[in-house]
C-alpha cells in the first residue's frame, strides 16, 4: 500500500488563505473587550481571536480587599502577582498566538490603547509572520521610547487620563501595579470613566463598563521600550484607526504617532481611518467592524 502526502503549502498558497485577526486588549482589561468585534467578524465569515495577556482575563487577579465589603486600607497594600509581569511576557504570549495562527494563513495583528505597545514589540520580534499591524486608538511609540514618555508631550496636554489616575488606590512604584478601584462608591470614579473613556455612553453603559475593568495592571508596561524599529516592524503594512472622540489619547497625539511612523518608514505609509468614538469604542461599532472586515477581505 502506497501512502501519498500532500506537498507543504508554498508561501503563495498561504497568502491565498483567509487571514486571521489577532486582537490585543489594553490596560486593566482582557480579551472580553474584543468579544463584540470578534463575534461580528465571525458572523461575517472571518477568522479572529482575542488574546488574554498574562495576568488578565482567565488569569486576572482580584484582591480579597477589592471584594465587598471592601477594605480600602488593605487594598492599597495587598500584593499582586502582576507586579512581576513584563512587556517580554506580553510579547511571548502574543507571538505564540501569532505563530499558531500563521499555520493557517496570513495574520493581522491589532491592538487597542496600551495594547499598541505589545503590537509594536511583536512587530519587531516576528515581522515575517505579520501581514499587517493595526492600532485602534492605541499608543504607537516611534520617536520616544515609551508610553510614559508620550504622556509628557504637548499633544497629550488635553488628555483626561489624570481623572483616572486620581482613582488609583496605591503607589505603582511601591506595589508594582497600577491598581484602580473601579468598584468605588465615589461618584468621581464614575465621572472619570465616563468623561475619559466613554464620553458618549449612557450611564447604564458606563456601569457595565466598570464591571469589565480589572483592578491591577503591571506598572512596568508604560515604562517599557515600545518603539517600533524600521528594519523589522517598519516593514509590516500598518493601519491606524483614529478615534476622534477619544479623551484619553487625544486626537493630536494619535496624529503624532501616525506622523512619526510615516517619517520613519516613508516607503510604508500608514493607512489611516477615522471613527467618531471615545477611547473604549465599543469595538463592535459598525464602522469599526467594517474597517476590519475590509482589511480581512483584501
PDB file of C-alpha atoms in Angstrom:
ATOM      1  CA  UNK A   1       0.000   0.000   0.000  1.00  0.00           C
ATOM      2  CA  UNK A   2       1.395   3.351  -1.010  1.00  0.00           C
ATOM      3  CA  UNK A   3       0.819   6.414   1.131  1.00  0.00           C
ATOM      4  CA  UNK A   4       0.774   9.783  -0.577  1.00  0.00           C
ATOM      5  CA  UNK A   5       1.403  13.062   1.171  1.00  0.00           C
ATOM      6  CA  UNK A   6       0.174  16.442   0.086  1.00  0.00           C
ATOM      7  CA  UNK A   7       3.051  18.824  -0.573  1.00  0.00           C
ATOM      8  CA  UNK A   8       3.626  21.521   2.008  1.00  0.00           C
ATOM      9  CA  UNK A   9       1.845  24.741   1.022  1.00  0.00           C
ATOM     10  CA  UNK A  10       4.023  27.384  -0.555  1.00  0.00           C
ATOM     11  CA  UNK A  11       4.100  30.992   0.634  1.00  0.00           C
ATOM     12  CA  UNK A  12       1.790  31.898  -2.252  1.00  0.00           C
ATOM     13  CA  UNK A  13      -0.646  29.196  -1.170  1.00  0.00           C
ATOM     14  CA  UNK A  14      -0.635  30.522   2.391  1.00  0.00           C
ATOM     15  CA  UNK A  15      -1.221  34.035   1.177  1.00  0.00           C
ATOM     16  CA  UNK A  16      -4.409  32.936  -0.564  1.00  0.00           C
ATOM     17  CA  UNK A  17      -5.836  31.513   2.621  1.00  0.00           C
ATOM     18  CA  UNK A  18      -8.254  33.516   4.746  1.00  0.00           C
ATOM     19  CA  UNK A  19      -6.340  35.727   7.187  1.00  0.00           C
ATOM     20  CA  UNK A  20      -6.727  35.583  10.958  1.00  0.00           C
ATOM     21  CA  UNK A  21      -7.168  38.686  13.100  1.00  0.00           C
ATOM     22  CA  UNK A  22      -5.323  38.536  16.440  1.00  0.00           C
ATOM     23  CA  UNK A  23      -6.604  41.236  18.810  1.00  0.00           C
ATOM     24  CA  UNK A  24      -4.680  42.560  21.851  1.00  0.00           C
ATOM     25  CA  UNK A  25      -6.548  44.387  24.601  1.00  0.00           C
ATOM     26  CA  UNK A  26      -5.445  47.457  26.544  1.00  0.00           C
ATOM     27  CA  UNK A  27      -4.676  48.190  30.169  1.00  0.00           C
ATOM     28  CA  UNK A  28      -6.726  46.866  33.104  1.00  0.00           C
ATOM     29  CA  UNK A  29      -8.850  44.815  30.724  1.00  0.00           C
ATOM     30  CA  UNK A  30      -8.990  41.470  28.921  1.00  0.00           C
ATOM     31  CA  UNK A  31      -9.870  39.666  25.714  1.00  0.00           C
ATOM     32  CA  UNK A  32     -13.514  40.312  26.593  1.00  0.00           C
ATOM     33  CA  UNK A  33     -13.040  43.829  25.222  1.00  0.00           C
ATOM     34  CA  UNK A  34     -12.732  42.376  21.756  1.00  0.00           C
ATOM     35  CA  UNK A  35     -15.605  39.910  22.092  1.00  0.00           C
ATOM     36  CA  UNK A  36     -18.159  42.057  20.288  1.00  0.00           C
ATOM     37  CA  UNK A  37     -15.778  42.715  17.396  1.00  0.00           C
ATOM     38  CA  UNK A  38     -14.808  39.037  17.236  1.00  0.00           C
ATOM     39  CA  UNK A  39     -18.461  37.974  17.176  1.00  0.00           C
ATOM     40  CA  UNK A  40     -19.446  40.383  14.410  1.00  0.00           C
ATOM     41  CA  UNK A  41     -16.459  39.463  12.253  1.00  0.00           C
ATOM     42  CA  UNK A  42     -17.008  35.743  12.791  1.00  0.00           C
ATOM     43  CA  UNK A  43     -20.626  36.074  11.727  1.00  0.00           C
ATOM     44  CA  UNK A  44     -19.359  37.713   8.533  1.00  0.00           C
ATOM     45  CA  UNK A  45     -17.209  34.663   7.904  1.00  0.00           C
ATOM     46  CA  UNK A  46     -13.823  35.896   9.149  1.00  0.00           C
ATOM     47  CA  UNK A  47     -11.249  34.157  11.361  1.00  0.00           C
ATOM     48  CA  UNK A  48     -10.340  36.015  14.548  1.00  0.00           C
ATOM     49  CA  UNK A  49      -9.121  35.544  18.098  1.00  0.00           C
ATOM     50  CA  UNK A  50      -8.713  37.884  21.063  1.00  0.00           C
ATOM     51  CA  UNK A  51      -5.759  37.262  23.381  1.00  0.00           C
ATOM     52  CA  UNK A  52      -5.748  37.448  27.176  1.00  0.00           C
ATOM     53  CA  UNK A  53      -2.398  38.950  28.114  1.00  0.00           C
ATOM     54  CA  UNK A  54      -0.650  37.400  31.143  1.00  0.00           C
ATOM     55  CA  UNK A  55      -2.407  38.310  34.371  1.00  0.00           C
ATOM     56  CA  UNK A  56      -5.652  39.228  32.617  1.00  0.00           C
ATOM     57  CA  UNK A  57      -8.947  37.597  31.717  1.00  0.00           C
ATOM     58  CA  UNK A  58      -8.822  33.974  32.790  1.00  0.00           C
ATOM     59  CA  UNK A  59      -5.651  34.786  34.757  1.00  0.00           C
ATOM     60  CA  UNK A  60      -6.925  38.002  36.321  1.00  0.00           C
ATOM     61  CA  UNK A  61      -6.148  38.780  39.951  1.00  0.00           C
ATOM     62  CA  UNK A  62      -8.817  40.299  42.182  1.00  0.00           C
ATOM     63  CA  UNK A  63      -7.503  41.259  45.635  1.00  0.00           C
ATOM     64  CA  UNK A  64      -9.548  39.995  48.556  1.00  0.00           C
ATOM     65  CA  UNK A  65      -9.770  43.597  49.718  1.00  0.00           C
ATOM     66  CA  UNK A  66     -11.358  44.544  46.364  1.00  0.00           C
ATOM     67  CA  UNK A  67     -14.417  42.388  47.055  1.00  0.00           C
ATOM     68  CA  UNK A  68     -17.450  43.549  49.004  1.00  0.00           C
ATOM     69  CA  UNK A  69     -17.191  44.711  51.684  1.00  0.00           C
ATOM     70  CA  UNK A  70     -14.092  46.492  50.537  1.00  0.00           C
ATOM     71  CA  UNK A  71     -11.125  47.141  52.797  1.00  0.00           C
ATOM     72  CA  UNK A  72      -9.608  50.271  51.295  1.00  0.00           C
ATOM     73  CA  UNK A  73      -6.604  50.295  53.614  1.00  0.00           C
ATOM     74  CA  UNK A  74      -5.706  46.730  52.699  1.00  0.00           C
ATOM     75  CA  UNK A  75      -6.413  47.406  49.013  1.00  0.00           C
ATOM     76  CA  UNK A  76      -3.584  49.943  48.988  1.00  0.00           C
ATOM     77  CA  UNK A  77      -1.029  47.370  50.151  1.00  0.00           C
ATOM     78  CA  UNK A  78      -2.215  43.868  49.164  1.00  0.00           C
ATOM     79  CA  UNK A  79       0.482  42.331  46.902  1.00  0.00           C
ATOM     80  CA  UNK A  80      -0.307  41.472  43.281  1.00  0.00           C
ATOM     81  CA  UNK A  81       1.186  38.745  41.082  1.00  0.00           C
ATOM     82  CA  UNK A  82       1.026  41.163  38.153  1.00  0.00           C
ATOM     83  CA  UNK A  83       3.910  43.120  39.688  1.00  0.00           C
ATOM     84  CA  UNK A  84       6.349  40.625  38.195  1.00  0.00           C
ATOM     85  CA  UNK A  85       4.914  40.673  34.670  1.00  0.00           C
ATOM     86  CA  UNK A  86       6.930  42.440  31.966  1.00  0.00           C
ATOM     87  CA  UNK A  87       6.467  43.525  28.367  1.00  0.00           C
ATOM     88  CA  UNK A  88       8.529  40.487  27.368  1.00  0.00           C
ATOM     89  CA  UNK A  89       5.854  38.273  28.922  1.00  0.00           C
ATOM     90  CA  UNK A  90       3.198  40.069  26.893  1.00  0.00           C
ATOM     91  CA  UNK A  91       5.200  39.696  23.698  1.00  0.00           C
ATOM     92  CA  UNK A  92       5.850  36.000  24.309  1.00  0.00           C
ATOM     93  CA  UNK A  93       2.125  35.341  24.788  1.00  0.00           C
ATOM     94  CA  UNK A  94       1.131  37.141  21.599  1.00  0.00           C
ATOM     95  CA  UNK A  95       3.966  35.710  19.491  1.00  0.00           C
ATOM     96  CA  UNK A  96       2.815  32.221  20.456  1.00  0.00           C
ATOM     97  CA  UNK A  97      -0.724  33.001  19.253  1.00  0.00           C
ATOM     98  CA  UNK A  98       0.604  34.599  16.057  1.00  0.00           C
ATOM     99  CA  UNK A  99       2.755  31.547  15.281  1.00  0.00           C
ATOM    100  CA  UNK A 100      -0.175  29.192  15.747  1.00  0.00           C
ATOM    101  CA  UNK A 101      -2.486  31.349  13.652  1.00  0.00           C
ATOM    102  CA  UNK A 102       0.135  31.692  10.910  1.00  0.00           C
ATOM    103  CA  UNK A 103      -0.032  27.947  10.257  1.00  0.00           C
ATOM    104  CA  UNK A 104      -3.446  28.589   8.741  1.00  0.00           C
ATOM    105  CA  UNK A 105      -2.627  31.651   6.665  1.00  0.00           C
ATOM    106  CA  UNK A 106      -1.859  35.385   6.917  1.00  0.00           C
ATOM    107  CA  UNK A 107      -2.120  37.173  10.267  1.00  0.00           C
ATOM    108  CA  UNK A 108      -3.318  40.701  11.011  1.00  0.00           C
ATOM    109  CA  UNK A 109      -2.287  41.831  14.498  1.00  0.00           C
ATOM    110  CA  UNK A 110      -4.329  44.586  16.135  1.00  0.00           C
ATOM    111  CA  UNK A 111      -4.028  46.346  19.478  1.00  0.00           C
ATOM    112  CA  UNK A 112      -6.150  48.844  21.363  1.00  0.00           C
ATOM    113  CA  UNK A 113      -4.851  51.527  23.726  1.00  0.00           C
ATOM    114  CA  UNK A 114      -1.835  50.195  25.673  1.00  0.00           C
ATOM    115  CA  UNK A 115      -2.080  47.053  23.524  1.00  0.00           C
ATOM    116  CA  UNK A 116      -0.289  49.071  20.857  1.00  0.00           C
ATOM    117  CA  UNK A 117       2.948  48.750  22.832  1.00  0.00           C
ATOM    118  CA  UNK A 118       2.725  44.963  22.586  1.00  0.00           C
ATOM    119  CA  UNK A 119       1.819  45.129  18.884  1.00  0.00           C
ATOM    120  CA  UNK A 120       4.944  47.158  18.110  1.00  0.00           C
ATOM    121  CA  UNK A 121       7.192  44.846  20.081  1.00  0.00           C
ATOM    122  CA  UNK A 122       5.700  41.777  18.376  1.00  0.00           C
ATOM    123  CA  UNK A 123       6.277  43.540  15.055  1.00  0.00           C
ATOM    124  CA  UNK A 124       9.945  43.883  15.996  1.00  0.00           C
ATOM    125  CA  UNK A 125      10.149  40.230  17.022  1.00  0.00           C
ATOM    126  CA  UNK A 126       8.356  38.421  14.179  1.00  0.00           C
ATOM    127  CA  UNK A 127       7.748  40.821  11.262  1.00  0.00           C
ATOM    128  CA  UNK A 128       7.769  37.982   8.724  1.00  0.00           C
ATOM    129  CA  UNK A 129       4.759  36.381  10.438  1.00  0.00           C
ATOM    130  CA  UNK A 130       2.605  39.502  10.159  1.00  0.00           C
ATOM    131  CA  UNK A 131       0.742  40.741   7.101  1.00  0.00           C
ATOM    132  CA  UNK A 132      -0.480  43.916   8.804  1.00  0.00           C
ATOM    133  CA  UNK A 133      -0.472  45.641  12.180  1.00  0.00           C
ATOM    134  CA  UNK A 134      -3.456  47.726  13.252  1.00  0.00           C
ATOM    135  CA  UNK A 135      -3.567  50.333  16.023  1.00  0.00           C
ATOM    136  CA  UNK A 136      -7.034  51.125  17.364  1.00  0.00           C
ATOM    137  CA  UNK A 137      -6.760  54.403  19.281  1.00  0.00           C
ATOM    138  CA  UNK A 138      -3.506  52.893  20.542  1.00  0.00           C
ATOM    139  CA  UNK A 139      -0.072  54.008  21.665  1.00  0.00           C
ATOM    140  CA  UNK A 140       2.428  53.616  18.824  1.00  0.00           C
ATOM    141  CA  UNK A 141       5.856  54.620  20.117  1.00  0.00           C
ATOM    142  CA  UNK A 142       8.357  55.704  17.471  1.00  0.00           C
ATOM    143  CA  UNK A 143      10.499  58.735  18.356  1.00  0.00           C
ATOM    144  CA  UNK A 144      10.097  58.461  22.124  1.00  0.00           C
ATOM    145  CA  UNK A 145      10.947  55.255  23.957  1.00  0.00           C
ATOM    146  CA  UNK A 146       7.840  54.534  25.962  1.00  0.00           C
ATOM    147  CA  UNK A 147       4.161  55.142  26.513  1.00  0.00           C
ATOM    148  CA  UNK A 148       5.021  57.123  29.630  1.00  0.00           C
ATOM    149  CA  UNK A 149       7.302  59.427  27.629  1.00  0.00           C
ATOM    150  CA  UNK A 150       4.410  60.410  25.371  1.00  0.00           C
ATOM    151  CA  UNK A 151       2.274  61.389  28.363  1.00  0.00           C
ATOM    152  CA  UNK A 152       4.530  64.408  28.836  1.00  0.00           C
ATOM    153  CA  UNK A 153       4.220  65.675  25.265  1.00  0.00           C
ATOM    154  CA  UNK A 154       2.224  68.785  24.269  1.00  0.00           C
ATOM    155  CA  UNK A 155      -0.034  66.596  22.100  1.00  0.00           C
ATOM    156  CA  UNK A 156      -1.159  64.794  25.255  1.00  0.00           C
ATOM    157  CA  UNK A 157      -1.972  68.018  27.050  1.00  0.00           C
ATOM    158  CA  UNK A 158      -5.752  67.652  26.700  1.00  0.00           C
ATOM    159  CA  UNK A 159      -5.817  64.064  27.941  1.00  0.00           C
ATOM    160  CA  UNK A 160      -8.252  63.308  30.760  1.00  0.00           C
ATOM    161  CA  UNK A 161      -6.074  60.432  31.958  1.00  0.00           C
ATOM    162  CA  UNK A 162      -5.366  62.347  35.217  1.00  0.00           C
ATOM    163  CA  UNK A 163      -9.032  61.785  36.116  1.00  0.00           C
ATOM    164  CA  UNK A 164      -8.425  58.041  36.056  1.00  0.00           C
ATOM    165  CA  UNK A 165      -5.085  58.362  37.811  1.00  0.00           C
ATOM    166  CA  UNK A 166      -6.857  60.172  40.639  1.00  0.00           C
ATOM    167  CA  UNK A 167      -8.755  56.918  41.265  1.00  0.00           C
ATOM    168  CA  UNK A 168      -5.542  54.951  41.952  1.00  0.00           C
ATOM    169  CA  UNK A 169      -5.585  53.376  45.397  1.00  0.00           C
ATOM    170  CA  UNK A 170      -1.874  52.537  45.677  1.00  0.00           C
ATOM    171  CA  UNK A 171       1.529  53.850  44.675  1.00  0.00           C
ATOM    172  CA  UNK A 172       2.524  51.952  41.495  1.00  0.00           C
ATOM    173  CA  UNK A 173       6.213  52.414  42.310  1.00  0.00           C
ATOM    174  CA  UNK A 174       5.721  50.598  45.618  1.00  0.00           C
ATOM    175  CA  UNK A 175       3.110  47.984  44.699  1.00  0.00           C
ATOM    176  CA  UNK A 176       4.420  47.286  41.189  1.00  0.00           C
ATOM    177  CA  UNK A 177       0.954  47.617  39.658  1.00  0.00           C
ATOM    178  CA  UNK A 178      -1.448  50.394  38.804  1.00  0.00           C
ATOM    179  CA  UNK A 179      -4.441  49.494  40.969  1.00  0.00           C
ATOM    180  CA  UNK A 180      -7.735  51.250  40.346  1.00  0.00           C
ATOM    181  CA  UNK A 181     -10.802  50.754  42.499  1.00  0.00           C
ATOM    182  CA  UNK A 182     -13.391  50.567  39.724  1.00  0.00           C
ATOM    183  CA  UNK A 183     -15.953  49.439  42.328  1.00  0.00           C
ATOM    184  CA  UNK A 184     -15.593  52.630  44.330  1.00  0.00           C
ATOM    185  CA  UNK A 185     -18.775  54.303  45.541  1.00  0.00           C
ATOM    186  CA  UNK A 186     -17.133  57.685  44.949  1.00  0.00           C
ATOM    187  CA  UNK A 187     -19.075  59.483  42.180  1.00  0.00           C
ATOM    188  CA  UNK A 188     -15.749  60.923  40.978  1.00  0.00           C
ATOM    189  CA  UNK A 189     -14.666  57.483  39.730  1.00  0.00           C
ATOM    190  CA  UNK A 190     -17.848  57.083  37.691  1.00  0.00           C
ATOM    191  CA  UNK A 191     -17.381  60.605  36.320  1.00  0.00           C
ATOM    192  CA  UNK A 192     -13.736  59.895  35.435  1.00  0.00           C
ATOM    193  CA  UNK A 193     -14.585  56.759  33.489  1.00  0.00           C
ATOM    194  CA  UNK A 194     -17.437  58.388  31.615  1.00  0.00           C
ATOM    195  CA  UNK A 195     -15.538  61.548  30.712  1.00  0.00           C
ATOM    196  CA  UNK A 196     -12.177  59.960  29.903  1.00  0.00           C
ATOM    197  CA  UNK A 197     -13.098  56.600  28.420  1.00  0.00           C
ATOM    198  CA  UNK A 198     -16.735  56.545  27.413  1.00  0.00           C
ATOM    199  CA  UNK A 199     -17.943  60.062  26.641  1.00  0.00           C
ATOM    200  CA  UNK A 200     -20.959  59.094  24.535  1.00  0.00           C
ATOM    201  CA  UNK A 201     -22.021  56.062  26.608  1.00  0.00           C
ATOM    202  CA  UNK A 202     -25.230  56.088  28.629  1.00  0.00           C
ATOM    203  CA  UNK A 203     -24.857  55.879  32.402  1.00  0.00           C
ATOM    204  CA  UNK A 204     -26.051  52.278  32.185  1.00  0.00           C
ATOM    205  CA  UNK A 205     -23.356  51.591  29.610  1.00  0.00           C
ATOM    206  CA  UNK A 206     -20.703  53.078  31.895  1.00  0.00           C
ATOM    207  CA  UNK A 207     -21.861  50.845  34.758  1.00  0.00           C
ATOM    208  CA  UNK A 208     -21.476  47.792  32.507  1.00  0.00           C
ATOM    209  CA  UNK A 209     -18.054  49.065  31.504  1.00  0.00           C
ATOM    210  CA  UNK A 210     -16.956  49.318  35.135  1.00  0.00           C
ATOM    211  CA  UNK A 211     -17.757  45.646  35.722  1.00  0.00           C
ATOM    212  CA  UNK A 212     -15.407  44.659  32.862  1.00  0.00           C
ATOM    213  CA  UNK A 213     -12.376  46.579  34.117  1.00  0.00           C
ATOM    214  CA  UNK A 214      -9.761  44.700  36.153  1.00  0.00           C
ATOM    215  CA  UNK A 215      -8.163  46.391  39.175  1.00  0.00           C
ATOM    216  CA  UNK A 216      -4.492  45.605  38.506  1.00  0.00           C
ATOM    217  CA  UNK A 217      -2.110  46.262  35.625  1.00  0.00           C
ATOM    218  CA  UNK A 218       1.655  45.817  35.618  1.00  0.00           C
ATOM    219  CA  UNK A 219       3.236  49.197  36.309  1.00  0.00           C
ATOM    220  CA  UNK A 220       6.207  48.313  34.117  1.00  0.00           C
ATOM    221  CA  UNK A 221       4.404  48.265  30.778  1.00  0.00           C
ATOM    222  CA  UNK A 222       4.087  52.057  30.301  1.00  0.00           C
ATOM    223  CA  UNK A 223       7.801  52.418  31.123  1.00  0.00           C
ATOM    224  CA  UNK A 224       8.987  49.663  28.774  1.00  0.00           C
ATOM    225  CA  UNK A 225      10.687  50.441  25.474  1.00  0.00           C
ATOM    226  CA  UNK A 226       7.838  50.166  22.986  1.00  0.00           C
ATOM    227  CA  UNK A 227       9.441  51.645  19.876  1.00  0.00           C
ATOM    228  CA  UNK A 228       8.815  50.062  16.516  1.00  0.00           C
ATOM    229  CA  UNK A 229      12.054  49.530  14.594  1.00  0.00           C
ATOM    230  CA  UNK A 230      12.297  50.470  10.923  1.00  0.00           C
ATOM    231  CA  UNK A 231      14.115  47.294   9.834  1.00  0.00           C
ATOM    232  CA  UNK A 232      11.546  44.956  11.405  1.00  0.00           C
ATOM    233  CA  UNK A 233       8.217  46.459  12.465  1.00  0.00           C
ATOM    234  CA  UNK A 234       8.639  49.128   9.801  1.00  0.00           C
ATOM    235  CA  UNK A 235       8.420  46.556   7.004  1.00  0.00           C
ATOM    236  CA  UNK A 236       4.917  45.471   8.017  1.00  0.00           C
ATOM    237  CA  UNK A 237       1.956  47.316   6.431  1.00  0.00           C
ATOM    238  CA  UNK A 238       0.064  49.201   9.129  1.00  0.00           C
ATOM    239  CA  UNK A 239      -3.293  50.807   9.726  1.00  0.00           C
ATOM    240  CA  UNK A 240      -4.145  53.354  12.401  1.00  0.00           C
ATOM    241  CA  UNK A 241      -7.801  53.714  13.382  1.00  0.00           C
ATOM    242  CA  UNK A 242      -8.220  57.171  14.912  1.00  0.00           C
ATOM    243  CA  UNK A 243     -10.986  57.550  17.487  1.00  0.00           C
ATOM    244  CA  UNK A 244     -11.925  61.191  17.086  1.00  0.00           C
ATOM    245  CA  UNK A 245     -13.864  61.437  20.386  1.00  0.00           C
ATOM    246  CA  UNK A 246     -11.011  59.920  22.407  1.00  0.00           C
ATOM    247  CA  UNK A 247     -10.269  61.916  25.560  1.00  0.00           C
ATOM    248  CA  UNK A 248      -7.593  59.594  26.943  1.00  0.00           C
ATOM    249  CA  UNK A 249      -5.334  59.592  23.867  1.00  0.00           C
ATOM    250  CA  UNK A 250      -6.159  62.980  22.315  1.00  0.00           C
ATOM    251  CA  UNK A 251      -6.506  63.126  18.557  1.00  0.00           C
ATOM    252  CA  UNK A 252      -3.380  65.302  18.400  1.00  0.00           C
ATOM    253  CA  UNK A 253      -1.351  62.506  19.988  1.00  0.00           C
ATOM    254  CA  UNK A 254      -2.858  59.862  17.715  1.00  0.00           C
ATOM    255  CA  UNK A 255      -1.839  62.038  14.766  1.00  0.00           C
ATOM    256  CA  UNK A 256       1.671  62.401  16.190  1.00  0.00           C
ATOM    257  CA  UNK A 257       2.018  58.612  16.274  1.00  0.00           C
ATOM    258  CA  UNK A 258       0.981  58.431  12.626  1.00  0.00           C
ATOM    259  CA  UNK A 259       3.344  61.241  11.553  1.00  0.00           C
ATOM    260  CA  UNK A 260       6.326  59.742  13.394  1.00  0.00           C
ATOM    261  CA  UNK A 261       5.718  56.309  11.906  1.00  0.00           C
ATOM    262  CA  UNK A 262       5.466  57.751   8.412  1.00  0.00           C
ATOM    263  CA  UNK A 263       8.720  59.686   8.825  1.00  0.00           C
ATOM    264  CA  UNK A 264      10.473  56.523   9.987  1.00  0.00           C
ATOM    265  CA  UNK A 265       9.179  54.442   7.063  1.00  0.00           C
ATOM    266  CA  UNK A 266       8.337  56.804   4.191  1.00  0.00           C
ATOM    267  CA  UNK A 267       8.020  53.881   1.787  1.00  0.00           C
ATOM    268  CA  UNK A 268       5.433  52.255   4.052  1.00  0.00           C
ATOM    269  CA  UNK A 269       2.929  54.988   4.912  1.00  0.00           C
ATOM    270  CA  UNK A 270       0.158  54.412   7.417  1.00  0.00           C
ATOM    271  CA  UNK A 271      -3.325  53.546   6.194  1.00  0.00           C
ATOM    272  CA  UNK A 272      -5.379  55.975   8.293  1.00  0.00           C
ATOM    273  CA  UNK A 273      -9.043  55.527   9.189  1.00  0.00           C
ATOM    274  CA  UNK A 274     -11.239  57.641  11.469  1.00  0.00           C
ATOM    275  CA  UNK A 275     -14.225  56.712  13.615  1.00  0.00           C
ATOM    276  CA  UNK A 276     -16.270  59.046  15.814  1.00  0.00           C
ATOM    277  CA  UNK A 277     -15.846  57.015  19.008  1.00  0.00           C
ATOM    278  CA  UNK A 278     -14.468  57.501  22.535  1.00  0.00           C
ATOM    279  CA  UNK A 279     -11.477  55.563  23.798  1.00  0.00           C
ATOM    280  CA  UNK A 280     -13.238  52.270  24.551  1.00  0.00           C
ATOM    281  CA  UNK A 281     -15.283  52.202  21.370  1.00  0.00           C
ATOM    282  CA  UNK A 282     -17.058  49.886  21.788  1.00  0.00           C
ATOM    283  CA  UNK A 283     -15.106  47.961  19.173  1.00  0.00           C
ATOM    284  CA  UNK A 284     -18.201  46.349  17.694  1.00  0.00           C
ATOM    285  CA  UNK A 285     -19.413  49.702  16.361  1.00  0.00           C
ATOM    286  CA  UNK A 286     -20.426  49.074  12.737  1.00  0.00           C
ATOM    287  CA  UNK A 287     -17.787  51.493  11.450  1.00  0.00           C
ATOM    288  CA  UNK A 288     -15.011  49.633  13.281  1.00  0.00           C
ATOM    289  CA  UNK A 289     -16.302  46.226  12.205  1.00  0.00           C
ATOM    290  CA  UNK A 290     -16.457  47.434   8.600  1.00  0.00           C
ATOM    291  CA  UNK A 291     -12.807  48.547   8.704  1.00  0.00           C
ATOM    292  CA  UNK A 292     -11.603  45.181   9.957  1.00  0.00           C
ATOM    293  CA  UNK A 293     -13.875  43.284   7.573  1.00  0.00           C
ATOM    294  CA  UNK A 294     -12.311  45.204   4.688  1.00  0.00           C
ATOM    295  CA  UNK A 295      -8.756  44.531   5.889  1.00  0.00           C
ATOM    296  CA  UNK A 296      -9.539  40.836   6.308  1.00  0.00           C
ATOM    297  CA  UNK A 297     -11.047  40.644   2.818  1.00  0.00           C
ATOM    298  CA  UNK A 298      -8.042  42.045   0.909  1.00  0.00           C
TER     299      UNK A 298
END
